[in-house]
Amino acid sequence: MNKRSEYLTELLLKGNEEKAWELVLDEHEQLNGCLMLFQELISPAMVRIGDLWETDAITVADEHLATMTCDYVLSRYQHMLKKEKKDHVYDEQPRALFLCIEDEQHYLGLKMISIIFEDYGWNTKFLGANLPLEYAMLASEKWEPEVIGLSFSMAHYAPRLSEYVEKMEAQTHQPQVMIGGRMIAQYPHNYEHCCSKDTKLISTLGHLSDWLASYEEGAKSIVKH
């Protein structure tokens, strides 16, 4: 964990939105794209906050304040990126839908993934935390996204995750289901039984970047032919 990320951790725990935003803006200008910003600055800070909460070094209230502060910074950052790409025609781009399975409250990592997809030119919808399967299915059937991203951070939700994957991959528009979150990052091979051979487990942002680049190359190849 670098010093800049340690400093962000302190700012998030204090709820200092403006200082946190200034730091993110400064790092955005120095790092190459939002993926590197998330990988080098924001993700390590949130992982550290999670570790502090698990060891009772901070209270639940502290963790909630840090989460809300980080959410504010991410939303402001996302808005800035959209303004920079204001001429982009998103309706003509591939679609990606992001949501947390029922009772899953940890959504910041998935929100970062959604922003990365947008940065690659995708049309995205972020449905947030704790979405029951029936409503996730309705949203997917209505919008027909090419990709559905699911967040999974608690091991005892594994059976529920399997149900989401099975139902969503069986939809007529055949979306690519991706799974990320703390459990996948820490134990990627422990949850392969929750998936099919077609499901993508995203354990790192580098893994996601490789997939997006491959998808983009494949799309260009189809257009050429």
GROMACS .gro file of C-alpha atoms in nm:
model
  225
    1MET     CA    1   0.000   0.000   0.000
    2ASN     CA    2   0.159   0.329  -0.114
    3LYS     CA    3   0.160   0.654   0.084
    4ARG     CA    4  -0.099   0.822  -0.139
    5SER     CA    5  -0.341   0.536  -0.080
    6GLU     CA    6  -0.271   0.551   0.294
    7TYR     CA    7  -0.351   0.921   0.286
    8LEU     CA    8  -0.677   0.852   0.101
    9THR     CA    9  -0.766   0.595   0.368
   10GLU     CA   10  -0.728   0.864   0.635
   11LEU     CA   11  -0.940   1.112   0.439
   12LEU     CA   12  -1.218   0.860   0.379
   13LEU     CA   13  -1.232   0.765   0.747
   14LYS     CA   14  -1.257   1.135   0.838
   15GLY     CA   15  -1.533   1.189   0.579
   16ASN     CA   16  -1.328   1.463   0.415
   17GLU     CA   17  -1.495   1.468   0.073
   18GLU     CA   18  -1.316   1.769  -0.073
   19LYS     CA   19  -0.964   1.664   0.026
   20ALA     CA   20  -1.035   1.310  -0.100
   21TRP     CA   21  -1.160   1.452  -0.429
   22GLU     CA   22  -0.855   1.676  -0.467
   23LEU     CA   23  -0.629   1.374  -0.415
   24VAL     CA   24  -0.820   1.164  -0.669
   25LEU     CA   25  -0.814   1.447  -0.923
   26ASP     CA   26  -0.440   1.491  -0.876
   27GLU     CA   27  -0.375   1.119  -0.918
   28HIS     CA   28  -0.604   1.105  -1.223
   29GLU     CA   29  -0.376   1.355  -1.396
   30GLN     CA   30  -0.067   1.146  -1.316
   31LEU     CA   31  -0.193   0.792  -1.376
   32ASN     CA   32  -0.288   0.643  -1.710
   33GLY     CA   33  -0.668   0.613  -1.699
   34CYS     CA   34  -0.930   0.525  -1.443
   35LEU     CA   35  -0.825   0.161  -1.421
   36MET     CA   36  -0.482   0.256  -1.286
   37LEU     CA   37  -0.639   0.512  -1.052
   38PHE     CA   38  -0.867   0.247  -0.903
   39GLN     CA   39  -0.593  -0.016  -0.890
   40GLU     CA   40  -0.322   0.201  -0.735
   41LEU     CA   41  -0.521   0.442  -0.517
   42ILE     CA   42  -0.886   0.372  -0.439
   43SER     CA   43  -0.904  -0.008  -0.420
   44PRO     CA   44  -0.612  -0.042  -0.174
   45ALA     CA   45  -0.768   0.225   0.047
   46MET     CA   46  -1.103   0.046   0.059
   47VAL     CA   47  -0.938  -0.292   0.121
   48ARG     CA   48  -0.748  -0.136   0.412
   49ILE     CA   49  -1.070   0.006   0.555
   50GLY     CA   50  -1.231  -0.337   0.526
   51ASP     CA   51  -0.939  -0.495   0.712
   52LEU     CA   52  -0.963  -0.234   0.989
   53TRP     CA   53  -1.335  -0.305   1.027
   54GLU     CA   54  -1.286  -0.683   1.038
   55THR     CA   55  -1.030  -0.647   1.317
   56ASP     CA   56  -1.248  -0.401   1.514
   57ALA     CA   57  -0.990  -0.125   1.469
   58ILE     CA   58  -1.274   0.097   1.343
   59THR     CA   59  -1.647   0.095   1.414
   60VAL     CA   60  -1.932   0.017   1.178
   61ALA     CA   61  -2.009   0.389   1.175
   62ASP     CA   62  -1.650   0.462   1.067
   63GLU     CA   63  -1.675   0.208   0.787
   64HIS     CA   64  -2.007   0.353   0.668
   65LEU     CA   65  -1.868   0.706   0.666
   66ALA     CA   66  -1.568   0.594   0.461
   67THR     CA   67  -1.795   0.410   0.219
   68MET     CA   68  -2.024   0.709   0.167
   69THR     CA   69  -1.727   0.940   0.121
   70CYS     CA   70  -1.574   0.705  -0.135
   71ASP     CA   71  -1.912   0.677  -0.310
   72TYR     CA   72  -1.927   1.056  -0.337
   73VAL     CA   73  -1.577   1.070  -0.487
   74LEU     CA   74  -1.653   0.791  -0.735
   75SER     CA   75  -1.979   0.955  -0.847
   76ARG     CA   76  -1.803   1.288  -0.897
   77TYR     CA   77  -1.521   1.118  -1.086
   78GLN     CA   78  -1.769   0.930  -1.306
   79HIS     CA   79  -1.948   1.256  -1.386
   80MET     CA   80  -1.618   1.417  -1.483
   81LEU     CA   81  -1.532   1.132  -1.719
   82LYS     CA   82  -1.876   1.150  -1.881
   83LYS     CA   83  -1.835   1.523  -1.943
   84GLU     CA   84  -1.503   1.452  -2.114
   85LYS     CA   85  -1.683   1.207  -2.345
   86LYS     CA   86  -2.002   1.408  -2.391
   87ASP     CA   87  -2.011   1.342  -2.767
   88HIS     CA   88  -2.005   0.964  -2.721
   89VAL     CA   89  -2.315   0.788  -2.858
   90TYR     CA   90  -2.375   0.530  -2.586
   91ASP     CA   91  -2.697   0.390  -2.735
   92GLU     CA   92  -2.493   0.239  -3.018
   93GLN     CA   93  -2.241   0.075  -2.786
   94PRO     CA   94  -2.248  -0.268  -2.617
   95ARG     CA   95  -2.446  -0.276  -2.293
   96ALA     CA   96  -2.339  -0.390  -1.947
   97LEU     CA   97  -2.561  -0.429  -1.639
   98PHE     CA   98  -2.410  -0.434  -1.288
   99LEU     CA   99  -2.572  -0.540  -0.962
  100CYS     CA  100  -2.509  -0.700  -0.624
  101ILE     CA  101  -2.687  -1.025  -0.541
  102GLU     CA  102  -2.957  -1.020  -0.274
  103ASP     CA  103  -2.830  -0.914   0.072
  104GLU     CA  104  -2.491  -0.819  -0.072
  105GLN     CA  105  -2.424  -0.464   0.045
  106HIS     CA  106  -2.066  -0.412  -0.077
  107TYR     CA  107  -2.102  -0.228  -0.405
  108LEU     CA  108  -1.806   0.011  -0.441
  109GLY     CA  109  -1.586  -0.238  -0.626
  110LEU     CA  110  -1.867  -0.308  -0.871
  111LYS     CA  111  -1.924   0.063  -0.916
  112MET     CA  112  -1.560   0.101  -1.015
  113ILE     CA  113  -1.600  -0.183  -1.265
  114SER     CA  114  -1.902  -0.006  -1.414
  115ILE     CA  115  -1.698   0.315  -1.453
  116ILE     CA  116  -1.418   0.123  -1.625
  117PHE     CA  117  -1.667  -0.024  -1.873
  118GLU     CA  118  -1.796   0.327  -1.943
  119ASP     CA  119  -1.440   0.445  -1.998
  120TYR     CA  120  -1.406   0.173  -2.262
  121GLY     CA  121  -1.715   0.310  -2.436
  122TRP     CA  122  -1.983   0.076  -2.304
  123ASN     CA  123  -2.339   0.180  -2.223
  124THR     CA  124  -2.384   0.079  -1.858
  125LYS     CA  125  -2.650   0.056  -1.591
  126PHE     CA  126  -2.551   0.022  -1.227
  127LEU     CA  127  -2.830  -0.117  -1.009
  128GLY     CA  128  -2.639  -0.110  -0.681
  129ALA     CA  129  -2.660  -0.327  -0.372
  130ASN     CA  130  -2.899  -0.602  -0.264
  131LEU     CA  131  -3.105  -0.669  -0.577
  132PRO     CA  132  -3.336  -0.974  -0.556
  133LEU     CA  133  -3.305  -1.216  -0.846
  134GLU     CA  134  -3.656  -1.160  -0.985
  135TYR     CA  135  -3.589  -0.787  -1.034
  136ALA     CA  136  -3.243  -0.850  -1.173
  137MET     CA  137  -3.399  -1.086  -1.429
  138LEU     CA  138  -3.664  -0.832  -1.526
  139ALA     CA  139  -3.403  -0.561  -1.576
  140SER     CA  140  -3.189  -0.791  -1.788
  141GLU     CA  141  -3.477  -0.917  -2.001
  142LYS     CA  142  -3.593  -0.562  -2.068
  143TRP     CA  143  -3.253  -0.415  -2.158
  144GLU     CA  144  -3.077  -0.726  -2.298
  145PRO     CA  145  -2.719  -0.640  -2.198
  146GLU     CA  146  -2.423  -0.817  -2.349
  147VAL     CA  147  -2.261  -0.838  -2.004
  148ILE     CA  148  -2.402  -0.879  -1.653
  149GLY     CA  149  -2.160  -0.811  -1.368
  150LEU     CA  150  -2.233  -0.954  -1.022
  151SER     CA  151  -2.067  -0.866  -0.690
  152PHE     CA  152  -1.996  -1.139  -0.435
  153SER     CA  153  -1.806  -1.081  -0.110
  154MET     CA  154  -1.955  -1.316   0.152
  155ALA     CA  155  -1.883  -1.690   0.130
  156HIS     CA  156  -2.221  -1.799   0.268
  157TYR     CA  157  -2.391  -1.637  -0.034
  158ALA     CA  158  -2.233  -1.892  -0.270
  159PRO     CA  159  -2.556  -2.096  -0.325
  160ARG     CA  160  -2.744  -1.775  -0.404
  161LEU     CA  161  -2.471  -1.672  -0.647
  162SER     CA  162  -2.509  -2.005  -0.829
  163GLU     CA  163  -2.879  -1.939  -0.877
  164TYR     CA  164  -2.815  -1.593  -1.022
  165VAL     CA  165  -2.558  -1.731  -1.266
  166GLU     CA  166  -2.776  -2.021  -1.377
  167LYS     CA  167  -3.088  -1.808  -1.434
  168MET     CA  168  -2.910  -1.522  -1.609
  169GLU     CA  169  -2.702  -1.737  -1.841
  170ALA     CA  170  -3.022  -1.915  -1.947
  171GLN     CA  171  -3.182  -1.594  -2.076
  172THR     CA  172  -3.261  -1.583  -2.446
  173HIS     CA  173  -3.017  -1.299  -2.520
  174GLN     CA  174  -2.736  -1.507  -2.360
  175PRO     CA  175  -2.545  -1.243  -2.164
  176GLN     CA  176  -2.186  -1.291  -2.058
  177VAL     CA  177  -2.200  -1.319  -1.678
  178MET     CA  178  -1.903  -1.185  -1.486
  179ILE     CA  179  -1.840  -1.223  -1.113
  180GLY     CA  180  -1.614  -1.005  -0.902
  181GLY     CA  181  -1.582  -0.905  -0.539
  182ARG     CA  182  -1.374  -0.980  -0.233
  183MET     CA  183  -1.421  -1.358  -0.236
  184ILE     CA  184  -1.326  -1.387  -0.602
  185ALA     CA  185  -1.023  -1.161  -0.553
  186GLN     CA  186  -0.897  -1.367  -0.258
  187TYR     CA  187  -1.004  -1.720  -0.356
  188PRO     CA  188  -1.080  -1.724  -0.732
  189HIS     CA  189  -1.066  -2.102  -0.769
  190ASN     CA  190  -1.283  -2.177  -0.465
  191TYR     CA  191  -1.600  -2.059  -0.635
  192GLU     CA  192  -1.571  -2.210  -0.981
  193HIS     CA  193  -1.839  -2.458  -0.874
  194CYS     CA  194  -2.083  -2.164  -0.858
  195CYS     CA  195  -2.037  -2.098  -1.227
  196SER     CA  196  -2.061  -2.256  -1.568
  197LYS     CA  197  -1.775  -2.293  -1.815
  198ASP     CA  198  -1.891  -1.967  -1.975
  199THR     CA  199  -1.886  -1.752  -1.659
  200LYS     CA  200  -1.598  -1.507  -1.622
  201LEU     CA  201  -1.438  -1.468  -1.280
  202ILE     CA  202  -1.273  -1.126  -1.251
  203SER     CA  203  -1.016  -1.150  -0.974
  204THR     CA  204  -0.811  -0.840  -1.063
  205LEU     CA  205  -0.857  -0.516  -1.257
  206GLY     CA  206  -0.577  -0.631  -1.486
  207HIS     CA  207  -0.783  -0.938  -1.571
  208LEU     CA  208  -1.077  -0.713  -1.653
  209SER     CA  209  -0.861  -0.488  -1.870
  210ASP     CA  210  -0.740  -0.789  -2.070
  211TRP     CA  211  -1.098  -0.907  -2.125
  212LEU     CA  212  -1.217  -0.563  -2.237
  213ALA     CA  213  -0.926  -0.526  -2.478
  214SER     CA  214  -0.998  -0.872  -2.619
  215TYR     CA  215  -1.367  -0.791  -2.661
  216GLU     CA  216  -1.283  -0.464  -2.834
  217GLU     CA  217  -1.043  -0.639  -3.072
  218GLY     CA  218  -1.305  -0.904  -3.149
  219ALA     CA  219  -1.565  -0.638  -3.224
  220LYS     CA  220  -1.327  -0.460  -3.462
  221SER     CA  221  -1.257  -0.789  -3.637
  222ILE     CA  222  -1.630  -0.850  -3.693
  223VAL     CA  223  -1.675  -0.501  -3.837
  224LYS     CA  224  -1.387  -0.552  -4.082
  225HIS     CA  225  -1.543  -0.870  -4.212
   0.00000   0.00000   0.00000
